[in-house]
Amino acid sequence: WSIHTFFMRVPIDVLFVDKKNMVVGLQHAMPPSRPFAGVAPWRGHYVVEMPAGVLAATGTQVGDQLVLTPPIG
């Protein structure tokens, strides 16, 4: 996968996740207006973008598994 942040004004954190919701790659504080080559497409199935600093604040690492829950309400 590759992603870009053209036209974005702030950095973002990025997670690359496989089909089993395992984190297979990550990028902390990806700068705006730059392309980024992520993980190989056969490894990553999903890309999750979030505000810069979230990965560090949560201690997220390669090998972690995401737990997705439906919203309440």
GROMACS .gro file of C-alpha atoms in nm:
model
   73
    1TRP     CA    1   0.000   0.000   0.000
    2SER     CA    2   0.101   0.357  -0.045
    3ILE     CA    3  -0.077   0.659   0.092
    4HIS     CA    4  -0.025   1.030   0.062
    5THR     CA    5  -0.107   1.333   0.268
    6PHE     CA    6  -0.127   1.586  -0.013
    7PHE     CA    7  -0.356   1.875   0.081
    8MET     CA    8  -0.346   1.779   0.450
    9ARG     CA    9  -0.224   2.041   0.695
   10VAL     CA   10  -0.119   1.830   0.992
   11PRO     CA   11   0.071   1.504   1.041
   12ILE     CA   12  -0.118   1.179   1.099
   13ASP     CA   13  -0.046   0.838   1.250
   14VAL     CA   14  -0.116   0.542   1.022
   15LEU     CA   15  -0.183   0.173   1.101
   16PHE     CA   16  -0.161  -0.107   0.846
   17VAL     CA   17  -0.379  -0.400   0.950
   18ASP     CA   18  -0.422  -0.752   0.804
   19LYS     CA   19  -0.747  -0.947   0.755
   20LYS     CA   20  -0.726  -1.082   1.111
   21ASN     CA   21  -0.705  -0.726   1.253
   22MET     CA   22  -0.336  -0.768   1.341
   23VAL     CA   23  -0.116  -0.459   1.313
   24VAL     CA   24   0.145  -0.537   1.044
   25GLY     CA   25   0.291  -0.189   1.006
   26LEU     CA   26   0.265   0.163   1.141
   27GLN     CA   27   0.389   0.512   1.078
   28HIS     CA   28   0.412   0.775   1.351
   29ALA     CA   29   0.342   1.141   1.265
   30MET     CA   30   0.347   1.105   0.888
   31PRO     CA   31   0.420   1.456   0.762
   32PRO     CA   32   0.169   1.638   0.541
   33SER     CA   33   0.217   1.672   0.165
   34ARG     CA   34   0.439   1.365   0.123
   35PRO     CA   35   0.383   1.020  -0.026
   36PHE     CA   36   0.460   0.716   0.189
   37ALA     CA   37   0.513   0.356   0.081
   38GLY     CA   38   0.350   0.143   0.346
   39VAL     CA   39   0.354  -0.234   0.389
   40ALA     CA   40   0.332  -0.485   0.106
   41PRO     CA   41  -0.029  -0.529  -0.015
   42TRP     CA   42  -0.032  -0.902   0.063
   43ARG     CA   43   0.041  -0.819   0.430
   44GLY     CA   44  -0.185  -0.522   0.493
   45HIS     CA   45  -0.556  -0.528   0.414
   46TYR     CA   46  -0.677  -0.214   0.591
   47VAL     CA   47  -0.530   0.129   0.657
   48VAL     CA   48  -0.639   0.328   0.963
   49GLU     CA   49  -0.552   0.699   0.983
   50MET     CA   50  -0.567   0.894   1.309
   51PRO     CA   51  -0.435   1.216   1.463
   52ALA     CA   52  -0.060   1.222   1.519
   53GLY     CA   53   0.035   1.108   1.868
   54VAL     CA   54  -0.239   0.847   1.913
   55LEU     CA   55  -0.005   0.552   1.843
   56ALA     CA   56   0.250   0.673   2.097
   57ALA     CA   57  -0.019   0.754   2.355
   58THR     CA   58  -0.172   0.406   2.325
   59GLY     CA   59   0.156   0.216   2.292
   60THR     CA   60   0.036   0.047   1.974
   61GLN     CA   61   0.297  -0.185   1.818
   62VAL     CA   62   0.335  -0.423   1.525
   63GLY     CA   63   0.181  -0.754   1.634
   64ASP     CA   64  -0.102  -0.596   1.835
   65GLN     CA   65  -0.455  -0.702   1.744
   66LEU     CA   66  -0.735  -0.448   1.701
   67VAL     CA   67  -1.062  -0.521   1.877
   68LEU     CA   68  -1.352  -0.361   1.692
   69THR     CA   69  -1.678  -0.312   1.877
   70PRO     CA   70  -2.004  -0.170   1.746
   71PRO     CA   71  -2.103   0.176   1.866
   72ILE     CA   72  -2.335   0.195   2.166
   73GLY     CA   73  -2.677   0.336   2.100
   0.00000   0.00000   0.00000
